[in-house]
Coordinates of C-alpha atoms in Angstrom, one line a residue:
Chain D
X194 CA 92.7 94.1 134.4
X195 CA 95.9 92.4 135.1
X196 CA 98.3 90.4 133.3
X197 CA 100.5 88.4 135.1
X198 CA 104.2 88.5 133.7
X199 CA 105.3 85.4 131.9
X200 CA 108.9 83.9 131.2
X201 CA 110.0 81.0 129.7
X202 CA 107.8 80.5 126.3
X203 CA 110.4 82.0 123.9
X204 CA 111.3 78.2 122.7
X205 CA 107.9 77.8 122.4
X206 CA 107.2 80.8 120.3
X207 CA 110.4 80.3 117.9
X208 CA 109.2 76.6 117.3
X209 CA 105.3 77.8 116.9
X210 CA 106.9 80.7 113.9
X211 CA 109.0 78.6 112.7
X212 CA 106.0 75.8 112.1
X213 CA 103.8 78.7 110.9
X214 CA 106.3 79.3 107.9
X215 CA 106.4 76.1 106.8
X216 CA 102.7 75.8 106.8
X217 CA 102.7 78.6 105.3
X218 CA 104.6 77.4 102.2
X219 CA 103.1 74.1 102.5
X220 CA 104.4 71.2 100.4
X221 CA 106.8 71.9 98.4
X222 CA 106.2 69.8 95.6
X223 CA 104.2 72.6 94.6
X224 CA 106.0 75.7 93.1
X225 CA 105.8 78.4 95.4
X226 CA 102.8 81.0 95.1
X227 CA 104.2 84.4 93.9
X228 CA 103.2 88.3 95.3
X229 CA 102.6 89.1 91.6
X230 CA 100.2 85.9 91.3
X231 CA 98.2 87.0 94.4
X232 CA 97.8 90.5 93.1
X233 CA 96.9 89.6 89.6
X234 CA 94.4 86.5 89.9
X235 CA 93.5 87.2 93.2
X236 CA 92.3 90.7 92.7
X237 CA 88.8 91.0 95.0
X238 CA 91.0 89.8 97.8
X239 CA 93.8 92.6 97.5
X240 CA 91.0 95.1 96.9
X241 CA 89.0 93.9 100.5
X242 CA 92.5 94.1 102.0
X243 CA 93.2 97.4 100.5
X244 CA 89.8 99.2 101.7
X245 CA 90.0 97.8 105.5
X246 CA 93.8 98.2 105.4
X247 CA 92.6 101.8 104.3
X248 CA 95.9 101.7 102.3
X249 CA 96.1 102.0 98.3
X250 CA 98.6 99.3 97.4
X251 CA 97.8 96.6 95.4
X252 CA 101.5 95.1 95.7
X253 CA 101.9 95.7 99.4
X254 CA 97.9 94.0 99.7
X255 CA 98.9 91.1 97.9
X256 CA 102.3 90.5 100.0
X257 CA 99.7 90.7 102.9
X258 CA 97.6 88.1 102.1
X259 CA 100.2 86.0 101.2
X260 CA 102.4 86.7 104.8
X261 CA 99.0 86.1 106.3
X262 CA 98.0 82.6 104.4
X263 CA 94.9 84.3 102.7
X264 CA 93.4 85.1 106.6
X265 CA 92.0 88.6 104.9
X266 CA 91.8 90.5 108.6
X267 CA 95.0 89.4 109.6
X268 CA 96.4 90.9 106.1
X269 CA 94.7 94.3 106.7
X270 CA 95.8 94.4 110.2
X271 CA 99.7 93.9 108.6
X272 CA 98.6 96.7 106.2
X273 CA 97.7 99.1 109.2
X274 CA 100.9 98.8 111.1
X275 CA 102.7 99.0 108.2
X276 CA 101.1 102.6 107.2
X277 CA 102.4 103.8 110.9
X278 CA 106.3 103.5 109.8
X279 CA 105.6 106.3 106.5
X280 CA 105.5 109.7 106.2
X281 CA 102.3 111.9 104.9
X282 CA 103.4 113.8 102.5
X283 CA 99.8 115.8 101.7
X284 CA 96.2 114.8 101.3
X285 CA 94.3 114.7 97.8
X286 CA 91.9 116.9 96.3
X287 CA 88.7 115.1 96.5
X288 CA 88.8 112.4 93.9
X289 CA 86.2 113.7 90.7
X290 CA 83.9 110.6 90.4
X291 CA 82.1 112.3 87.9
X292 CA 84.7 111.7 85.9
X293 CA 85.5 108.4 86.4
X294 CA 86.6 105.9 83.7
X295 CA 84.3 103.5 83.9
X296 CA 84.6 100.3 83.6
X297 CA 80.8 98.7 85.4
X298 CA 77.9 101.1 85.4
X299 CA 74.3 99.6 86.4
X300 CA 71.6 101.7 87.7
X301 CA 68.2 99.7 89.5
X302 CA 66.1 103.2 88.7
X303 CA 66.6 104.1 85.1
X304 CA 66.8 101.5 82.5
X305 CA 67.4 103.8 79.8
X306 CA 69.1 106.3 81.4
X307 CA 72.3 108.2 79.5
X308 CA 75.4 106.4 79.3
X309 CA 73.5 102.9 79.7
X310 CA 73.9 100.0 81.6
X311 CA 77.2 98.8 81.3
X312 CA 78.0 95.6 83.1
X313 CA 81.4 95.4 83.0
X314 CA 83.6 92.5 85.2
X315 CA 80.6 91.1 87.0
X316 CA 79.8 88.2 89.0
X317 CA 76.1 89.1 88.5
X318 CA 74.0 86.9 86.1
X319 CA 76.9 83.7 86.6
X320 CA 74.7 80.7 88.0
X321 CA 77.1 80.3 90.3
X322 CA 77.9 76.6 89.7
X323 CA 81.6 75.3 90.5
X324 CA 83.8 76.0 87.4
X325 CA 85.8 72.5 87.4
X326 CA 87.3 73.6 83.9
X327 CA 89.8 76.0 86.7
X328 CA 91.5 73.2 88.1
X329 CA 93.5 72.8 85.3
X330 CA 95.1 75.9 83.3
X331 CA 92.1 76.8 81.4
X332 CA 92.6 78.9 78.1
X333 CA 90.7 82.4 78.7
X334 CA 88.6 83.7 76.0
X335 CA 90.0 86.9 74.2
X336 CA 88.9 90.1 74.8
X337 CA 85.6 91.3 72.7
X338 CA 85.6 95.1 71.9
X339 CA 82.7 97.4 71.3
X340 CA 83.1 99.4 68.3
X341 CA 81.5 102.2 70.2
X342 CA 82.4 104.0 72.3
X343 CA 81.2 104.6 75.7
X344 CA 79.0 107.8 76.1
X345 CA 79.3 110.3 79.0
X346 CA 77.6 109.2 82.0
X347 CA 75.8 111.8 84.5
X348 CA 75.6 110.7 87.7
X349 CA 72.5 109.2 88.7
X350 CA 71.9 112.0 91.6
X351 CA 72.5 114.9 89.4
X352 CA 70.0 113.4 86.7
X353 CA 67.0 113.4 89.4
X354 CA 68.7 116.6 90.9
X355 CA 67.4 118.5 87.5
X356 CA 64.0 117.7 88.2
X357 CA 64.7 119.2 91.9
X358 CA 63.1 115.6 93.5
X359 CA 66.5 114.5 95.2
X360 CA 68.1 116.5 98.3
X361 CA 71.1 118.2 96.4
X362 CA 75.0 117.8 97.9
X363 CA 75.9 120.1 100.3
X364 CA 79.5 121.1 101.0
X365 CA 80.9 122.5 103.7
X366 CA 84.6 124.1 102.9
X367 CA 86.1 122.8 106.2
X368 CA 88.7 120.4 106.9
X369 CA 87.6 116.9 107.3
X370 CA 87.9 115.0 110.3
X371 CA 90.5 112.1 110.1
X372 CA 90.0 109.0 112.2
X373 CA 94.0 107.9 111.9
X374 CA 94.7 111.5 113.5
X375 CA 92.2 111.8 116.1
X376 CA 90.2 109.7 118.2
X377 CA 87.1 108.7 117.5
X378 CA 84.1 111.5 119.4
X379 CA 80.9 111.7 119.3
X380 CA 78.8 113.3 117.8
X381 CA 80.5 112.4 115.2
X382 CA 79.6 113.7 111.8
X383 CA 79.5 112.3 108.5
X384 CA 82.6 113.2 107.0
X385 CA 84.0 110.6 110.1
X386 CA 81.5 108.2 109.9
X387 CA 82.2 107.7 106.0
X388 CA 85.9 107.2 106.7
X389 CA 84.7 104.5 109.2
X390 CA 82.6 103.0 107.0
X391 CA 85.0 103.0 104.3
X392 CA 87.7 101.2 106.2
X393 CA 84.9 99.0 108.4
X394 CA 84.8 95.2 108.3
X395 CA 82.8 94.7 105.3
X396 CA 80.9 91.6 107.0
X397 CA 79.2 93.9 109.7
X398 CA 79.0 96.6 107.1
X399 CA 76.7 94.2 105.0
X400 CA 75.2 92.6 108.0
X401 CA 73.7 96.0 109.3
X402 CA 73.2 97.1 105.8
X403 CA 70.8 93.4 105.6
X404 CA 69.0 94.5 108.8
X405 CA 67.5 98.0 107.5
X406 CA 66.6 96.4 104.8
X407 CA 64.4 93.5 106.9
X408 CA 62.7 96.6 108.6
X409 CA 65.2 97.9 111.5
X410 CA 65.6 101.0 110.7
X411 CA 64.0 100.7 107.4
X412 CA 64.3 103.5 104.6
X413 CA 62.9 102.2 101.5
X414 CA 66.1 102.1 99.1
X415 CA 66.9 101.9 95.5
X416 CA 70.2 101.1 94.5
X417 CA 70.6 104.5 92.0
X418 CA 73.5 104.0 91.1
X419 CA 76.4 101.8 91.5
X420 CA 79.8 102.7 89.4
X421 CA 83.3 101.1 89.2
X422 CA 86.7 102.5 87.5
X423 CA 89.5 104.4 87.2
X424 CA 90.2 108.0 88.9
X425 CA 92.7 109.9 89.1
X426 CA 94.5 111.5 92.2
X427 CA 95.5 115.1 92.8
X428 CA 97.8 116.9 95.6
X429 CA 99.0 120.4 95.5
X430 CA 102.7 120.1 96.7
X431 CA 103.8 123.3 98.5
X432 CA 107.1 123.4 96.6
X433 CA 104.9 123.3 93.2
X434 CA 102.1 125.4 94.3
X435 CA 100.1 123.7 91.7
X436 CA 97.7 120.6 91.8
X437 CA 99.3 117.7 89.8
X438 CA 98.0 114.2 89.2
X439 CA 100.1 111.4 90.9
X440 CA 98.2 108.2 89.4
X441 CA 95.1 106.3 89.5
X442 CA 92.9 104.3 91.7
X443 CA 90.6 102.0 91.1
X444 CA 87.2 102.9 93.3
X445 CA 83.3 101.9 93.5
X446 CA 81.0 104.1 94.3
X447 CA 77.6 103.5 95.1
X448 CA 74.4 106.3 95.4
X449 CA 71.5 104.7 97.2
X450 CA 68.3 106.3 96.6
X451 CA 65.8 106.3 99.5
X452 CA 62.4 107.4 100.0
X453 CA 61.6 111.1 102.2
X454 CA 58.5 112.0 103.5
X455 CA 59.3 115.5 103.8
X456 CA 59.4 117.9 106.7
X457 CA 58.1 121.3 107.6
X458 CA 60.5 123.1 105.7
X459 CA 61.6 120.4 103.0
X460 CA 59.4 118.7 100.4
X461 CA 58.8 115.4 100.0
X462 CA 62.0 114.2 97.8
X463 CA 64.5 111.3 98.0
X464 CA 67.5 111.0 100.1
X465 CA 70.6 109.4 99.8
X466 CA 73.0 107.0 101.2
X467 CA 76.6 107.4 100.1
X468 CA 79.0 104.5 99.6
X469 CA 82.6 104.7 98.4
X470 CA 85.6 102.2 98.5
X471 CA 89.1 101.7 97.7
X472 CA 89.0 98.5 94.6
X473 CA 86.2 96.8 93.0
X474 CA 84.0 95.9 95.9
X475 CA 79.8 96.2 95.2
X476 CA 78.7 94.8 98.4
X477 CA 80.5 97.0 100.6
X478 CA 79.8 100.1 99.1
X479 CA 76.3 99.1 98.6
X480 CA 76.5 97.9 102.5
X481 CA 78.0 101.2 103.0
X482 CA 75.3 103.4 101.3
X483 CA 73.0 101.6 103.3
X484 CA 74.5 102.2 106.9
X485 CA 75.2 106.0 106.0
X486 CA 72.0 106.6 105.2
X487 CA 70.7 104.8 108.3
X488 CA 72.5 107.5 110.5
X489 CA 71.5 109.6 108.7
X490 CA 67.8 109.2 110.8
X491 CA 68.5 111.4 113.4
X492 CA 69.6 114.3 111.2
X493 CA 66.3 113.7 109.0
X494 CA 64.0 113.6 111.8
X495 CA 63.3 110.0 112.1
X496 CA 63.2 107.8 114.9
X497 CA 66.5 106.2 116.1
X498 CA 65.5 102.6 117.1
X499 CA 67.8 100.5 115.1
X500 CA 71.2 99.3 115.8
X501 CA 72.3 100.6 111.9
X502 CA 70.9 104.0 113.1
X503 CA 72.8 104.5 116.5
X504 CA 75.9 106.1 115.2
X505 CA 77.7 104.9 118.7
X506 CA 77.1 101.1 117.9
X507 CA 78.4 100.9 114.2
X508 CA 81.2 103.2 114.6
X509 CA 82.7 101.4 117.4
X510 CA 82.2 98.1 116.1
X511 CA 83.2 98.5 112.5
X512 CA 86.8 98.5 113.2
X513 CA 87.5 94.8 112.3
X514 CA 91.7 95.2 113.4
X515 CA 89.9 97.1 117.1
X516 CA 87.6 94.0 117.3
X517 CA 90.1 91.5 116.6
X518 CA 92.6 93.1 118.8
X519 CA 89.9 93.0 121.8
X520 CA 88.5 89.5 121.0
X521 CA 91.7 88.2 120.9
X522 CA 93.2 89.4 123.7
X523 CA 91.3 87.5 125.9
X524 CA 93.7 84.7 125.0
X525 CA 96.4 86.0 126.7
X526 CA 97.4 84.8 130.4
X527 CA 94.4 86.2 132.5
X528 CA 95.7 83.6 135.2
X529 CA 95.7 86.2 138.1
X530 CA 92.2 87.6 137.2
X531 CA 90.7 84.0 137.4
X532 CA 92.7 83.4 140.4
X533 CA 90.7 86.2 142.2
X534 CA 87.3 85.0 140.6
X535 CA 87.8 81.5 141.7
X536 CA 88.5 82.9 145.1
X537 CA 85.4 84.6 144.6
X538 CA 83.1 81.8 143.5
X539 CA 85.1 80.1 146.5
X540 CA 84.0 82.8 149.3
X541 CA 80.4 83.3 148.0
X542 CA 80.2 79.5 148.2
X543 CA 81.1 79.0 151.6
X544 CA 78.9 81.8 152.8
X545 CA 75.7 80.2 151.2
X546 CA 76.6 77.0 152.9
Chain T
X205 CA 90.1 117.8 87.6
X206 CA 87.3 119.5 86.3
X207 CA 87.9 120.8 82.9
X208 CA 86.8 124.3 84.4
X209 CA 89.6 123.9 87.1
X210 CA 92.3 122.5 84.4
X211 CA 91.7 125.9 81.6
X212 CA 92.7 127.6 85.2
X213 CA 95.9 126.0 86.2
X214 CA 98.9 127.8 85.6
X215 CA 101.2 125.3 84.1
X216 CA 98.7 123.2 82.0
X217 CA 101.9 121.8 80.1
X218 CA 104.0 120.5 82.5
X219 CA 100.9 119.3 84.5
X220 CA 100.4 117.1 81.5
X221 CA 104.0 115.5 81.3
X222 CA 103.9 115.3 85.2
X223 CA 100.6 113.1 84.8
X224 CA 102.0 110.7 81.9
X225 CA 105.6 110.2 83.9
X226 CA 103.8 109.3 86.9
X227 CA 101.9 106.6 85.0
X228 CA 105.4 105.2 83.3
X229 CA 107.0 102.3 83.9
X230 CA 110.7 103.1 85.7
X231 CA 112.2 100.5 82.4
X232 CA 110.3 102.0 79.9
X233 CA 111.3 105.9 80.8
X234 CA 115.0 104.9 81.1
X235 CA 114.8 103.1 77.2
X236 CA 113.5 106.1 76.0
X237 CA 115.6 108.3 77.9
X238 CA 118.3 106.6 75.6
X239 CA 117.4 108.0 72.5
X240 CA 117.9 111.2 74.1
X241 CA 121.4 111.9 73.4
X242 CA 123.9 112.9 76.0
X243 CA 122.4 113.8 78.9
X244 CA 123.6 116.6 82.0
X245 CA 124.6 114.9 85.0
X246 CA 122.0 115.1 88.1
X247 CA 122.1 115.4 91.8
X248 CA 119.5 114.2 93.7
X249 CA 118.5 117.3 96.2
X250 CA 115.3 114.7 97.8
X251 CA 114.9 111.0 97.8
X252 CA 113.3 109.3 96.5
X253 CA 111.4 108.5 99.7
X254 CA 108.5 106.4 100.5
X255 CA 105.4 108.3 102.0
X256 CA 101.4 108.4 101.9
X257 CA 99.1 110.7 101.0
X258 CA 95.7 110.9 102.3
X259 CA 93.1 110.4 99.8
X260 CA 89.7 112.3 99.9
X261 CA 86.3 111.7 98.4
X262 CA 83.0 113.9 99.0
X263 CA 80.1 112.7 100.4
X264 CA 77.5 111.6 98.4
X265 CA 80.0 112.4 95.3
X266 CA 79.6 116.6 95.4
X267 CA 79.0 117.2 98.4
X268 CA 81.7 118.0 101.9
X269 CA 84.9 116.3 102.2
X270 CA 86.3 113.1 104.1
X271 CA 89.3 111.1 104.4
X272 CA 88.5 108.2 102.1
X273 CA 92.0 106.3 103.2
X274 CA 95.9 106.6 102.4
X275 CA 98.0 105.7 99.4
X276 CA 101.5 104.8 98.8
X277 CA 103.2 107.6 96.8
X278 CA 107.3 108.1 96.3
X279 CA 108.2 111.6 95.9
X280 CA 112.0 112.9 94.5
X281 CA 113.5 115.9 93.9
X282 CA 116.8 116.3 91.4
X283 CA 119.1 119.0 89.5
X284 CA 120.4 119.0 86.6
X285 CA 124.1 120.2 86.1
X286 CA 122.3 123.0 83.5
X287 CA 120.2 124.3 86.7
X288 CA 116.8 123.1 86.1
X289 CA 115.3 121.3 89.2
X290 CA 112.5 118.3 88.3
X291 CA 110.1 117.0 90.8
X292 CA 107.8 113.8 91.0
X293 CA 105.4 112.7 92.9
X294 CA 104.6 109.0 91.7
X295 CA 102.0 106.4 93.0
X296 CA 103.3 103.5 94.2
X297 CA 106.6 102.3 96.1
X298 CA 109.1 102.5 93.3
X299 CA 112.2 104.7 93.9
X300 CA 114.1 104.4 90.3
X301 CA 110.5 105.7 88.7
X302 CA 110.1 108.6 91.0
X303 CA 113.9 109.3 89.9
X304 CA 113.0 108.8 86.3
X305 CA 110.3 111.1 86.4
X306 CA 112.0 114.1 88.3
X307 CA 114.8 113.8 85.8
X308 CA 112.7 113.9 82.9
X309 CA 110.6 116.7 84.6
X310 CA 113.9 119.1 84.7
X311 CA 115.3 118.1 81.4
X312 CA 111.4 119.4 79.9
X313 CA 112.0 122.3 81.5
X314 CA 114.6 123.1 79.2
X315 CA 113.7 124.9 76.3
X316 CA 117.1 123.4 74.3
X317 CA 115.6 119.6 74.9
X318 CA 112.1 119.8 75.7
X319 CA 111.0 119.3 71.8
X320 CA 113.5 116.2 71.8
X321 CA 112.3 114.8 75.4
X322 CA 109.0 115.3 74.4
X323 CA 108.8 113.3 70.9
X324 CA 111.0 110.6 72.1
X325 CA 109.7 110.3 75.9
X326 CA 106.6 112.2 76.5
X327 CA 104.4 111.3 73.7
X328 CA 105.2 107.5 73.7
X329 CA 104.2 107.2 76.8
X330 CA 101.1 108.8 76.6
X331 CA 100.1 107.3 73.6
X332 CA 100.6 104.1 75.2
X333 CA 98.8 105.1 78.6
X334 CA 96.1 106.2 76.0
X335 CA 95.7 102.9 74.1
X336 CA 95.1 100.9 77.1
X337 CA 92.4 103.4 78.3
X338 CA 90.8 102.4 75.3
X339 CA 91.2 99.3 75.1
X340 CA 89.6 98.9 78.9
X341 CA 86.8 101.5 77.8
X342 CA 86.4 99.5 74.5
X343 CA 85.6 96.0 76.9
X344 CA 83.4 98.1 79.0
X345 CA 81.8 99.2 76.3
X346 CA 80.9 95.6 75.1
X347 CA 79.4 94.8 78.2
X348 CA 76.5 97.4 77.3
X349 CA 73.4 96.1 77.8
X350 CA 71.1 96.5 74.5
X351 CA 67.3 96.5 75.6
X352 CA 65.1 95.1 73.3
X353 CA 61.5 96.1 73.1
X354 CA 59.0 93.7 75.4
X355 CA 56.3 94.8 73.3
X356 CA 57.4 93.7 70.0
X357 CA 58.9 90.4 71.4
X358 CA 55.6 89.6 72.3
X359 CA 53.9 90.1 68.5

């Protein structure tokens, strides 16, 4: 592949920015939209940025999204190149989401299971009918409070776990692979393919997630458990040489439940599908759960025929600022590789004739 | 942390101040750094500087580790003119708090202020971190769903 070397558009480009910010503001009769506004009324947007920019920052999201006039992909690609110019300073203990501070609890398996059902912020139930009272400053009704207080609440996993029906965690005390360190190889194992999911384009995320659920790659799931809140974060700086807690993320985590037929050496029991993202985002980590436990097939013994079960497929395509990048490039002067085509075309013409 | 893990850790007290300063807002520390009296001069030996740190989660909740993705974290290091050296390591991008939160972390380590830092810094701030943890647990909590009985809806 050859690009041709180009002079003479930097008029062109400075004109083409320069119109760009002005769009970008629009009219300015209109007071101009603040970082602070983004980040506190348009939270699910700063949240998608957050988990594909694989970056925890809601301030840094929001000035994203705003830089790139809402385009969400265009924001998280700002948030990756930005990430290159710090610093890492250590990685975290694994986040305890067993002791998250919930804030949306639902599980499709148990009604009445320990804990309860506890909505929380939800889009579910709404009948999803254009609010027109939001195009003028509507008042917002106060806050209700429970006069009790939430109960502990066991994961979902570790409920059926007692009972010895569900495949139990298994850990591994190695150092995780880290796909902003080294390449992406294959075989790749799960501790990789969760950080690509967990940074993937939620669209395909979801729409691979859809197709095992319409029967490629089917694996019968229940949605366990899907949980939302607060967690907090821990590092062990070397000059402390104790763990100490730097703050608190907001994280949803999802535990699908899917059915097992059992093997020679393991019972029938139900496996699981893992799904865990930066922010308040259901659909991806459900999406997520999905996809993991899709490629999961080969390890389980099942047959690899669908797309969400080729590791290969998803994992190179789940990048959204990869895909963009390669997409887009074919914009770019290609003038001397169509010359040689058309000569091509051309030649093969003339020797049909 | 697991409370098994915390009962373990070697300096459960500072580990708690640590945790409440690197919740704090930079303003609200410096306010109540006020009511402190005079305090010892500082030098700044690190920082503050922006950096990341790689967060992990474990798959399927308990089970190996992976690299769930990066968050912005601002560490700083200071001493106090009385020799005590503070250290913070703060979520977020903002320098003056990661300062804040060193200084407060040396002057707690001195056994002359520590009771004073603590009553007029330490707890405020953690009662106020703990009163907006309940107040979001106390919405969550009224978005509980109460079943009622099919059966005796139907009589």
């Amino acid at each position: 592949m050859a690009y041709v070397a180009v002079k003479g558009g930097e008029k062109a480009i400075d004109n083409a920015h320069a119109w760009l910010a002005r769009e970008r503001r629009g009219d300015t009769v209109h007071p101009v939209l603040s970082v602070a506004q983004i980040e506190e009324q348009l939270g699910r947007s700063v949240d998608r940025v957050m988990a594909e920019g694989s970056l925890y920052d809601r301030e840094l999201a929001a000035l994203a999204i705003k830089q790139a006039q809402g385009d969400l992909i265009e924001a998280a690609f700002l948030i990756r190149a930005y990430r290159t110019t710090l610093p890492r300073f250590a990685h975290s203990r694994p986040v305890e989401t067993a002791a998250m501070r919930i804030e949306r609890r639902v599980s499709a398996v148990f009604k009445d299971l320990p804990g309860g059902q506890v909505l929380g912020p939800t889009y579910d139930y709404t009948h999803r009918l254009l609010d027109f009272s939001l195009l003028d400053d509507e008042a917002v009704a106060p806050a209700t409070r429970s006069p009790h207080p939430l109960e502990p609440m066991p994961r979902v996993p570790d409920i059926l776990g007692q009972e010895g029906l569900i495949e139990p965690d298994t850990s591994a005390e190695q150092e995780p692979g880290d796909l902003t360190r080294e390449p992406l190889t294959f075989p790749a194992d799960r501790d990789v393919r969760l950080q690509a999911l967990a940074r993937g384009d939620e669209g395909f995320i979801l729409g691979l997630g859809y197709s095992t659920q319409r029967g490629y790659g089917g694996s019968h799931p229940f949605a366990g458990e899907i949980r939302m809140g607060e967690v907090s974060v821990e590092i062990e700086p070397a000059e402390l040489g104790f763990s100490i807690d730097i703050g608190d993320l907001v994280l949803t985590e999802c535990q699908m439940v899917n059915q097992f037929k059992g093997s020679k050496t393991v019972p029938p029991q139900f496996t699981r599908g893992y799904g865990l993202i930066f922010g308040f985002g259901e659909r991806k980590a459900m999406s997520m759960a999905l996809v993991d436990r899709a490629m999961r097939a080969g390890e389980l013994g099942e047959d690899v025929t669908a797309p969400a079960q080729n590791i290969e497929f998803v994992l190179y395509h789940s990048d959204n600022i990869e895909a963009t990048g390669f997409v887009e490039h074919l914009k770019l002067p290609h003038y001397v590789d169509f010359q040689s085509e058309l000569q091509n075309v051309r030649r093969m013409r003339e020797s049909a004739a | 942390m697991t409370d098994s893990a915390r009962s373990t850790h070697p300096d459960p007290a500072r580990r708690r101040w640590m945790a409440v300063l690197a919740r704090a807002e930079a303003d609200r520390i410096a306010k109540l750094l006020a009511h402190c009296g005079n305090l010892p001069a500082h030098t700044i030996i690190r920082g503050p500087e922006g950096g990341l740190v790689m967060v992990r989660g474990r798959a399927g909740g308990g089970g190996s580790a992976f690299n769930l993705g990066e968050m912005t974290v601002t560490r700083c290091t200071v001493r106090t003119e009385t020799g005590f050296i503070g250290h913070a390591y703060v979520a977020g991008r903002e320098e003056r708090r990661a300062e804040l939160a060193a200084l407060v972390d040396a002057l707690m380590q001195d056994n002359d202020r520590n009771t004073e830092v603590e009553t007029r810094v330490i707890t405020p701030l953690e009662r106020q971190q703990m009163e907006r943890k309940a107040e979001r647990a106390s919405n969550a909590a009224a978005t509980r769903v109460q079943f009622f009985a099919m059966q005796t809806m139907r009589t």
